[in-house]
mmCIF file of C-alpha atoms in Angstrom:
data_model
loop_
_atom_site.group_PDB
_atom_site.id
_atom_site.type_symbol
_atom_site.label_atom_id
_atom_site.label_comp_id
_atom_site.label_asym_id
_atom_site.label_seq_id
_atom_site.Cartn_x
_atom_site.Cartn_y
_atom_site.Cartn_z
ATOM 1 C CA UNK H 2 7.791 59.491 36.420
ATOM 2 C CA UNK H 3 5.255 61.965 37.791
ATOM 3 C CA UNK H 4 3.669 59.138 39.776
ATOM 4 C CA UNK H 5 7.029 58.205 41.306
ATOM 5 C CA UNK H 6 7.818 61.781 42.347
ATOM 6 C CA UNK H 7 4.354 62.204 43.840
ATOM 7 C CA UNK H 8 4.651 58.970 45.789
ATOM 8 C CA UNK H 9 8.139 59.703 47.091
ATOM 9 C CA UNK H 10 7.003 63.110 48.319
ATOM 10 C CA UNK H 11 4.750 61.404 50.874
ATOM 11 C CA UNK H 12 7.437 61.132 53.522
ATOM 12 C CA UNK H 13 6.697 63.868 56.014
ATOM 13 C CA UNK H 14 8.545 65.448 58.910
ATOM 14 C CA UNK H 15 6.251 67.128 61.450
ATOM 15 C CA UNK H 16 7.515 69.547 64.069
ATOM 16 C CA UNK H 17 4.467 69.785 66.315
ATOM 17 C CA UNK H 18 5.540 72.785 68.358
ATOM 18 C CA UNK H 19 3.750 74.833 70.983
ATOM 19 C CA UNK H 20 4.057 78.098 69.057
ATOM 20 C CA UNK H 21 4.418 76.881 65.467
ATOM 21 C CA UNK H 22 3.882 73.763 63.395
ATOM 22 C CA UNK H 23 6.423 73.117 60.631
ATOM 23 C CA UNK H 24 6.067 70.446 57.967
ATOM 24 C CA UNK H 25 8.917 69.239 55.772
ATOM 25 C CA UNK H 26 8.565 66.990 52.746
ATOM 26 C CA UNK H 27 11.438 64.649 51.958
ATOM 27 C CA UNK H 28 13.555 66.055 49.162
ATOM 28 C CA UNK H 29 11.732 69.390 49.155
ATOM 29 C CA UNK H 30 12.568 70.984 52.518
ATOM 30 C CA UNK H 31 10.101 72.865 54.698
ATOM 31 C CA UNK H 32 6.813 73.127 52.841
ATOM 32 C CA UNK H 33 4.818 74.934 55.504
ATOM 33 C CA UNK H 34 5.187 76.762 58.800
ATOM 34 C CA UNK H 35 2.100 78.064 60.559
ATOM 35 C CA UNK H 36 1.250 79.211 64.089
ATOM 36 C CA UNK H 37 -0.096 76.359 66.240
ATOM 37 C CA UNK H 38 -3.435 78.062 66.653
ATOM 38 C CA UNK H 39 -7.060 77.134 66.001
ATOM 39 C CA UNK H 40 -10.080 79.455 66.101
ATOM 40 C CA UNK H 41 -13.125 77.506 67.282
ATOM 41 C CA UNK H 42 -16.773 78.490 67.230
ATOM 42 C CA UNK H 43 -18.222 77.192 70.497
ATOM 43 C CA UNK H 44 -21.906 77.923 69.895
ATOM 44 C CA UNK H 45 -24.293 76.479 68.857
ATOM 45 C CA UNK H 46 -21.874 73.589 68.227
ATOM 46 C CA UNK H 47 -18.102 73.347 68.207
ATOM 47 C CA UNK H 48 -16.584 73.867 64.774
ATOM 48 C CA UNK H 49 -13.304 75.186 63.407
ATOM 49 C CA UNK H 50 -13.372 78.695 61.980
ATOM 50 C CA UNK H 51 -9.695 79.175 61.129
ATOM 51 C CA UNK H 52 -6.320 77.449 61.515
ATOM 52 C CA UNK H 53 -2.745 78.695 61.635
ATOM 53 C CA UNK H 54 -1.968 82.260 60.621
ATOM 54 C CA UNK H 55 -5.637 83.080 60.065
ATOM 55 C CA UNK H 56 -6.439 81.958 63.609
ATOM 56 C CA UNK H 57 -3.510 83.870 65.126
ATOM 57 C CA UNK H 58 -4.790 87.154 63.720
ATOM 58 C CA UNK H 59 -7.946 86.546 65.773
ATOM 59 C CA UNK H 60 -6.056 86.119 69.076
ATOM 60 C CA UNK H 61 -7.516 88.554 71.601
ATOM 61 C CA UNK H 62 -9.985 89.899 69.059
ATOM 62 C CA UNK H 63 -12.731 87.264 68.912
ATOM 63 C CA UNK H 64 -16.386 87.659 69.942
ATOM 64 C CA UNK H 65 -17.753 85.569 72.791
ATOM 65 C CA UNK H 66 -18.897 82.730 70.519
ATOM 66 C CA UNK H 67 -15.420 82.194 69.006
ATOM 67 C CA UNK H 68 -12.234 81.260 70.869
ATOM 68 C CA UNK H 69 -8.696 81.263 69.516
ATOM 69 C CA UNK H 70 -6.970 78.334 71.236
ATOM 70 C CA UNK H 71 -3.518 76.766 71.251
ATOM 71 C CA UNK H 72 -3.975 72.973 70.934
ATOM 72 C CA UNK H 73 -0.401 72.473 72.167
ATOM 73 C CA UNK H 74 0.891 73.495 75.569
ATOM 74 C CA UNK H 75 4.486 73.059 76.729
ATOM 75 C CA UNK H 76 5.207 70.764 73.799
ATOM 76 C CA UNK H 77 2.299 68.340 74.305
ATOM 77 C CA UNK H 78 -1.340 68.152 73.243
ATOM 78 C CA UNK H 79 -3.640 70.151 75.510
ATOM 79 C CA UNK H 80 -6.795 70.044 73.336
ATOM 80 C CA UNK H 81 -6.966 66.710 71.494
ATOM 81 C CA UNK H 82 -9.830 67.532 69.107
ATOM 82 C CA UNK H 83 -8.388 70.911 68.122
ATOM 83 C CA UNK H 84 -4.909 69.388 67.683
ATOM 84 C CA UNK H 85 -6.245 66.656 65.421
ATOM 85 C CA UNK H 86 -8.142 69.148 63.264
ATOM 86 C CA UNK H 87 -5.099 71.426 63.077
ATOM 87 C CA UNK H 88 -2.757 68.597 62.059
ATOM 88 C CA UNK H 89 -5.164 67.316 59.406
ATOM 89 C CA UNK H 90 -5.693 70.794 57.958
ATOM 90 C CA UNK H 91 -1.977 71.611 57.816
ATOM 91 C CA UNK H 92 -0.988 68.228 56.342
ATOM 92 C CA UNK H 93 -3.533 68.689 53.581
ATOM 93 C CA UNK H 94 -2.386 72.268 53.027
ATOM 94 C CA UNK H 95 1.219 71.142 52.641
ATOM 95 C CA UNK H 96 0.203 68.480 50.122
ATOM 96 C CA UNK H 97 -2.903 66.573 49.032
ATOM 97 C CA UNK H 98 -3.239 63.287 50.924
ATOM 98 C CA UNK H 99 -6.859 62.627 50.062
ATOM 99 C CA UNK H 100 -6.035 59.570 47.904
ATOM 100 C CA UNK H 101 -5.486 56.625 50.293
ATOM 101 C CA UNK H 102 -2.413 55.243 48.477
ATOM 102 C CA UNK H 103 -0.704 58.586 48.930
ATOM 103 C CA UNK H 104 -1.216 58.824 52.672
ATOM 104 C CA UNK H 105 2.115 59.787 54.216
ATOM 105 C CA UNK H 106 4.660 58.220 56.470
ATOM 106 C CA UNK H 107 5.054 60.826 59.202
ATOM 107 C CA UNK H 108 7.949 61.306 61.588
ATOM 108 C CA UNK H 109 6.665 63.537 64.373
ATOM 109 C CA UNK H 110 8.923 65.179 66.942
ATOM 110 C CA UNK H 111 8.125 65.350 70.652
ATOM 111 C CA UNK H 112 9.878 66.694 73.761
ATOM 112 C CA UNK H 113 12.405 64.424 75.443
ATOM 113 C CA UNK H 114 10.417 64.552 78.685
ATOM 114 C CA UNK H 115 7.071 63.525 77.183
ATOM 115 C CA UNK H 116 5.111 60.942 79.184
ATOM 116 C CA UNK H 117 3.729 57.677 77.689
ATOM 117 C CA UNK H 118 0.179 59.064 77.891
ATOM 118 C CA UNK H 119 1.194 62.256 76.091
ATOM 119 C CA UNK H 120 3.074 60.204 73.508
ATOM 120 C CA UNK H 121 -0.002 58.059 72.779
ATOM 121 C CA UNK H 122 -2.093 61.210 72.331
ATOM 122 C CA UNK H 123 0.361 62.467 69.688
ATOM 123 C CA UNK H 124 0.372 59.112 67.855
ATOM 124 C CA UNK H 125 -3.418 58.924 67.817
ATOM 125 C CA UNK H 126 -3.877 62.535 66.697
ATOM 126 C CA UNK H 127 -1.477 62.175 63.763
ATOM 127 C CA UNK H 128 -2.932 58.792 62.711
ATOM 128 C CA UNK H 129 -6.471 60.171 62.823
ATOM 129 C CA UNK H 130 -5.334 63.131 60.743
ATOM 130 C CA UNK H 131 -4.565 60.769 57.837
ATOM 131 C CA UNK H 132 -1.057 59.366 58.241
ATOM 132 C CA UNK H 133 -0.240 55.916 56.873
ATOM 133 C CA UNK H 134 2.314 55.278 59.608
ATOM 134 C CA UNK H 135 3.644 57.399 62.458
ATOM 135 C CA UNK H 136 7.111 57.323 64.011
ATOM 136 C CA UNK H 137 8.201 59.358 67.010
ATOM 137 C CA UNK H 138 11.615 60.969 67.403
ATOM 138 C CA UNK H 139 12.673 63.278 70.209
ATOM 139 C CA UNK H 140 13.127 66.903 69.224
ATOM 140 C CA UNK H 141 16.831 67.324 70.082
ATOM 141 C CA UNK H 142 17.792 64.354 67.883
ATOM 142 C CA UNK H 143 15.777 65.733 64.947
ATOM 143 C CA UNK H 144 17.210 69.207 65.547
ATOM 144 C CA UNK H 145 20.771 67.865 65.470
ATOM 145 C CA UNK H 146 20.131 66.009 62.201
ATOM 146 C CA UNK H 147 18.435 69.054 60.676
ATOM 147 C CA UNK H 148 21.389 71.224 61.705
ATOM 148 C CA UNK H 149 23.744 68.859 59.893
ATOM 149 C CA UNK H 150 25.534 67.498 62.972
ATOM 150 C CA UNK H 151 27.340 64.115 62.594
ATOM 151 C CA UNK H 152 25.085 62.262 65.024
ATOM 152 C CA UNK H 153 26.199 58.856 63.713
ATOM 153 C CA UNK H 154 29.899 59.382 64.423
ATOM 154 C CA UNK H 155 31.748 58.153 67.500
ATOM 155 C CA UNK H 156 32.204 61.775 68.434
ATOM 156 C CA UNK H 157 29.985 63.785 70.713
ATOM 157 C CA UNK H 158 27.921 66.792 69.666
ATOM 158 C CA UNK H 159 25.525 68.960 71.625
ATOM 159 C CA UNK H 160 22.331 70.702 70.598
ATOM 160 C CA UNK H 161 20.052 73.088 72.479
ATOM 161 C CA UNK H 162 16.617 73.495 70.888
ATOM 162 C CA UNK H 163 14.729 76.439 72.416
ATOM 163 C CA UNK H 164 11.128 76.138 71.306
ATOM 164 C CA UNK H 165 7.895 77.830 72.229
ATOM 165 C CA UNK H 166 6.892 75.502 75.066
ATOM 166 C CA UNK H 167 10.031 73.547 75.933
ATOM 167 C CA UNK H 168 13.787 73.774 75.685
ATOM 168 C CA UNK H 169 15.456 70.511 74.721
ATOM 169 C CA UNK H 170 19.116 69.831 75.443
ATOM 170 C CA UNK H 171 20.975 66.712 74.324
ATOM 171 C CA UNK H 172 24.467 65.333 73.946
ATOM 172 C CA UNK H 173 24.471 62.853 71.063
ATOM 173 C CA UNK H 174 26.932 60.227 69.841
ATOM 174 C CA UNK H 175 26.601 57.199 67.523
ATOM 175 C CA UNK H 176 22.890 57.804 66.808
ATOM 176 C CA UNK H 177 22.004 57.778 70.495
ATOM 177 C CA UNK H 178 21.459 60.292 73.266
ATOM 178 C CA UNK H 179 24.247 60.174 75.846
ATOM 179 C CA UNK H 180 22.656 62.652 78.229
ATOM 180 C CA UNK H 181 19.720 64.996 77.848
ATOM 181 C CA UNK H 182 17.476 67.429 79.611
ATOM 182 C CA UNK H 183 14.115 69.002 78.920
ATOM 183 C CA UNK H 184 12.547 71.961 80.681
ATOM 184 C CA UNK H 185 9.067 73.249 80.019
ATOM 185 C CA UNK H 186 10.350 76.745 79.506
ATOM 186 C CA UNK H 187 10.683 78.485 76.156
ATOM 187 C CA UNK H 188 9.281 81.336 74.127
ATOM 188 C CA UNK H 189 5.888 81.273 75.878
ATOM 189 C CA UNK H 190 7.459 81.605 79.330
ATOM 190 C CA UNK H 191 9.477 84.547 78.013
ATOM 191 C CA UNK H 192 6.272 86.198 76.786
ATOM 192 C CA UNK H 193 4.633 85.564 80.160
ATOM 193 C CA UNK H 194 7.629 87.123 81.915
ATOM 194 C CA UNK H 195 7.218 90.286 79.832
ATOM 195 C CA UNK H 196 3.468 90.377 80.562
ATOM 196 C CA UNK H 197 4.139 90.028 84.310
ATOM 197 C CA UNK H 198 6.853 92.690 84.227
ATOM 198 C CA UNK H 199 4.584 95.237 82.548
ATOM 199 C CA UNK H 200 1.763 94.456 84.963
ATOM 200 C CA UNK H 201 3.987 94.754 88.051
ATOM 201 C CA UNK H 202 5.994 97.803 86.974
ATOM 202 C CA UNK H 203 3.398 99.816 85.057
ATOM 203 C CA UNK H 204 -0.001 98.330 85.991
ATOM 204 C CA UNK H 205 -0.331 97.693 82.262
ATOM 205 C CA UNK H 206 -2.134 94.623 80.970
ATOM 206 C CA UNK H 207 -1.022 93.382 77.554
ATOM 207 C CA UNK H 208 -1.784 90.226 75.569
ATOM 208 C CA UNK H 209 0.440 87.397 74.351
ATOM 209 C CA UNK H 210 0.778 88.858 70.887
ATOM 210 C CA UNK H 211 1.967 92.242 72.165
ATOM 211 C CA UNK H 212 4.481 90.598 74.505
ATOM 212 C CA UNK H 213 5.843 88.485 71.650
ATOM 213 C CA UNK H 214 6.215 91.551 69.425
ATOM 214 C CA UNK H 215 8.138 93.380 72.159
ATOM 215 C CA UNK H 216 10.398 90.356 72.685
ATOM 216 C CA UNK H 217 11.181 90.092 68.982
ATOM 217 C CA UNK H 218 11.533 93.845 68.527
ATOM 218 C CA UNK H 219 13.831 94.886 71.375
ATOM 219 C CA UNK H 220 14.336 91.753 73.491
ATOM 220 C CA UNK H 221 17.853 90.690 74.425
ATOM 221 C CA UNK H 222 19.323 87.883 76.508
ATOM 222 C CA UNK H 223 22.214 90.064 77.707
ATOM 223 C CA UNK H 224 22.781 93.699 78.619
ATOM 224 C CA UNK H 225 24.275 95.732 75.791
ATOM 225 C CA UNK H 226 25.429 99.274 75.180
ATOM 226 C CA UNK H 227 22.801 99.606 72.487
ATOM 227 C CA UNK H 228 19.763 101.503 73.697
ATOM 228 C CA UNK H 229 16.376 100.814 72.164
ATOM 229 C CA UNK H 230 12.834 101.488 73.230
ATOM 230 C CA UNK H 231 9.331 100.585 72.148
ATOM 231 C CA UNK H 232 5.864 101.983 72.714
ATOM 232 C CA UNK H 233 3.669 99.335 74.307
ATOM 233 C CA UNK H 234 -0.108 99.635 74.162
ATOM 234 C CA UNK H 235 -2.346 97.945 76.705
ATOM 235 C CA UNK H 236 -5.006 98.520 79.356
ATOM 236 C CA UNK H 237 -4.311 100.377 82.570
ATOM 237 C CA UNK H 238 -5.301 98.104 85.450
ATOM 238 C CA UNK H 239 -6.174 101.053 87.697
ATOM 239 C CA UNK H 240 -8.310 103.186 85.385
ATOM 240 C CA UNK H 241 -9.400 100.399 83.047
ATOM 241 C CA UNK H 242 -8.629 102.653 80.068
ATOM 242 C CA UNK H 243 -6.226 102.123 77.145
ATOM 243 C CA UNK H 244 -2.723 103.263 78.022
ATOM 244 C CA UNK H 245 0.717 103.423 76.397
ATOM 245 C CA UNK H 246 4.138 103.189 78.043
ATOM 246 C CA UNK H 247 7.682 103.371 76.699
ATOM 247 C CA UNK H 248 9.891 100.411 77.622
ATOM 248 C CA UNK H 249 13.609 99.898 76.947
ATOM 249 C CA UNK H 250 15.598 96.865 75.888
ATOM 250 C CA UNK H 251 17.351 96.836 79.273
ATOM 251 C CA UNK H 252 13.989 96.398 80.977
ATOM 252 C CA UNK H 253 13.118 93.493 78.685
ATOM 253 C CA UNK H 254 16.475 91.871 79.508
ATOM 254 C CA UNK H 255 15.591 92.211 83.191
ATOM 255 C CA UNK H 256 12.155 90.705 82.575
ATOM 256 C CA UNK H 257 13.646 87.715 80.721
ATOM 257 C CA UNK H 258 16.225 86.898 83.378
ATOM 258 C CA UNK H 259 14.189 84.216 85.163
ATOM 259 C CA UNK H 260 13.126 82.051 82.181
ATOM 260 C CA UNK H 261 16.581 82.320 80.621
ATOM 261 C CA UNK H 262 18.146 81.210 83.918
ATOM 262 C CA UNK H 263 15.990 78.070 83.855
ATOM 263 C CA UNK H 264 17.281 77.186 80.377
ATOM 264 C CA UNK H 265 20.916 77.921 81.231
ATOM 265 C CA UNK H 266 20.750 75.868 84.448
ATOM 266 C CA UNK H 267 19.318 72.890 82.541
ATOM 267 C CA UNK H 268 22.134 73.209 80.009
ATOM 268 C CA UNK H 269 24.742 73.245 82.777
ATOM 269 C CA UNK H 270 23.200 70.174 84.409
ATOM 270 C CA UNK H 271 23.387 68.329 81.113
ATOM 271 C CA UNK H 272 27.061 69.236 80.697
ATOM 272 C CA UNK H 273 27.828 68.088 84.244
ATOM 273 C CA UNK H 274 26.541 64.609 83.330
ATOM 274 C CA UNK H 275 28.518 64.429 80.085
ATOM 275 C CA UNK H 276 31.500 62.025 79.936
ATOM 276 C CA UNK H 277 34.838 63.901 79.778
ATOM 277 C CA UNK H 278 35.805 62.564 76.330
ATOM 278 C CA UNK H 279 32.543 63.806 74.839
ATOM 279 C CA UNK H 280 32.858 67.099 76.687
ATOM 280 C CA UNK H 281 36.205 67.536 74.927
ATOM 281 C CA UNK H 282 34.493 66.875 71.577
ATOM 282 C CA UNK H 283 31.878 69.533 72.352
ATOM 283 C CA UNK H 284 34.570 72.012 73.315
ATOM 284 C CA UNK H 285 36.017 71.493 69.861
ATOM 285 C CA UNK H 286 32.801 71.536 67.792
ATOM 286 C CA UNK H 287 30.705 73.895 69.934
ATOM 287 C CA UNK H 288 27.174 73.902 71.295
ATOM 288 C CA UNK H 289 24.579 74.261 68.508
ATOM 289 C CA UNK H 290 21.528 76.422 69.119
ATOM 290 C CA UNK H 291 18.289 75.738 67.274
ATOM 291 C CA UNK H 292 14.638 76.742 67.675
ATOM 292 C CA UNK H 293 12.943 80.125 67.620
ATOM 293 C CA UNK H 294 14.348 81.066 71.021
ATOM 294 C CA UNK H 295 17.867 80.835 69.594
ATOM 295 C CA UNK H 296 17.047 83.950 67.552
ATOM 296 C CA UNK H 297 16.703 86.082 70.697
ATOM 297 C CA UNK H 298 19.427 88.709 70.477
ATOM 298 C CA UNK H 299 22.490 87.733 72.523
ATOM 299 C CA UNK H 300 21.317 84.178 73.229
ATOM 300 C CA UNK H 301 24.522 82.673 71.835
ATOM 301 C CA UNK H 302 26.643 85.017 73.958
ATOM 302 C CA UNK H 303 24.630 84.163 77.088
ATOM 303 C CA UNK H 304 25.209 80.431 76.574
ATOM 304 C CA UNK H 305 28.897 80.940 75.767
ATOM 305 C CA UNK H 306 29.411 83.016 78.931
ATOM 306 C CA UNK H 307 27.548 80.468 81.062
ATOM 307 C CA UNK H 308 29.456 77.423 79.791
ATOM 308 C CA UNK H 309 32.818 78.729 78.601
ATOM 309 C CA UNK H 310 32.298 76.800 75.365
ATOM 310 C CA UNK H 311 32.006 77.971 71.773
ATOM 311 C CA UNK H 312 28.418 78.371 70.598
ATOM 312 C CA UNK H 313 27.121 78.076 67.037
ATOM 313 C CA UNK H 314 23.760 79.414 65.868
ATOM 314 C CA UNK H 315 22.473 76.965 63.256
ATOM 315 C CA UNK H 316 21.746 78.289 59.770
ATOM 316 C CA UNK H 317 17.989 77.613 59.884
ATOM 317 C CA UNK H 318 17.109 77.505 63.583
ATOM 318 C CA UNK H 319 13.337 77.612 63.036
ATOM 319 C CA UNK H 320 13.427 74.690 60.594
ATOM 320 C CA UNK H 321 16.019 72.311 62.075
ATOM 321 C CA UNK H 322 13.560 70.006 63.859
ATOM 322 C CA UNK H 323 11.225 69.716 60.849
ATOM 323 C CA UNK H 324 14.143 69.227 58.434
ATOM 324 C CA UNK H 325 15.644 66.508 60.618
ATOM 325 C CA UNK H 326 12.282 64.734 60.841
ATOM 326 C CA UNK H 327 11.901 64.948 57.052
ATOM 327 C CA UNK H 328 15.362 63.450 56.519
ATOM 328 C CA UNK H 329 14.496 60.521 58.805
ATOM 329 C CA UNK H 330 11.092 60.006 57.161
ATOM 330 C CA UNK H 331 12.856 59.397 53.837
ATOM 331 C CA UNK H 332 15.612 57.212 55.311
ATOM 332 C CA UNK H 333 13.873 54.255 56.961
ATOM 333 C CA UNK H 334 17.059 52.291 57.844
ATOM 334 C CA UNK H 335 18.474 55.313 59.639
ATOM 335 C CA UNK H 336 15.119 55.940 61.321
ATOM 336 C CA UNK H 337 15.098 52.355 62.630
ATOM 337 C CA UNK H 338 18.615 52.711 64.020
ATOM 338 C CA UNK H 339 17.768 55.913 65.854
ATOM 339 C CA UNK H 340 14.443 54.701 67.253
ATOM 340 C CA UNK H 341 16.042 51.404 68.326
ATOM 341 C CA UNK H 342 18.515 53.402 70.410
ATOM 342 C CA UNK H 343 15.591 54.775 72.437
ATOM 343 C CA UNK H 344 13.706 51.774 73.810
ATOM 344 C CA UNK H 345 11.710 54.115 76.027
ATOM 345 C CA UNK H 346 9.743 55.225 72.987
ATOM 346 C CA UNK H 347 8.601 51.765 71.942
#
């Protein structure tokens, strides 16, 4: 019995995101979520110092011989060697795959707009990390399944997955994508917008981690009556000395306007290409938001105001893609149906 449980647990869903990597194990849910970060020692030879959360704590604090790098950029592999090492480390951390017979079947999720070259890089990295077999599913399909949407019904549903590097939008019916869009704009672009705002308005230079903390702490997609402020520490670009400024939530909303407009415009374009019958279905069921960006305060209201449609924030927005991939990894017939609907991925 123990052998059977151990063997069945080797069906893995992998959400290989720009900001975070989430791994789900069939029947067990999300087993691990770590920042997509690797700390690499570059001298005298390249070797990994830390992965995931341990590496993220080093961001902006490493000596010259060590670099904290993001192997993923805008949803695709930017540093192949670091990505492969990160995937292997995190798969082994989630469960022990050292015995060959227990190597996993992995369903890995990629952006809808990924190119064939980028797709091959993902397949090779996951195979080299120790997978028995690798299957690719686009992120919005996995997100919809993880959110519990009836993707197999002859009734349309819509999902918007706002990740770290990309935002994926798809209208789905009968296990296939009716219309979709993908923009390389997500949480990272929001952080960059905050960094640029602070530099332009206050001559204050801050790092990615500080910008992310400000976004999570007081960031909002819409203007509200609530007034909040935060003390932001950085380096004054004029004097070169450490400096602190107070910034309000209204200023962060202003800073985030441009990246949020990109996401909303992509969503509108997708709706414009949706058949009227399916649009009526979506009006009834609502637009589902998933991904870390969906947790930005007021994001659901922004989308509702922009589309005039009801909007639903999924119960586990951070985990939907990984959960959907895990469900498909354990259900091979369903996986075959969904991948057969997307000949472009063959």
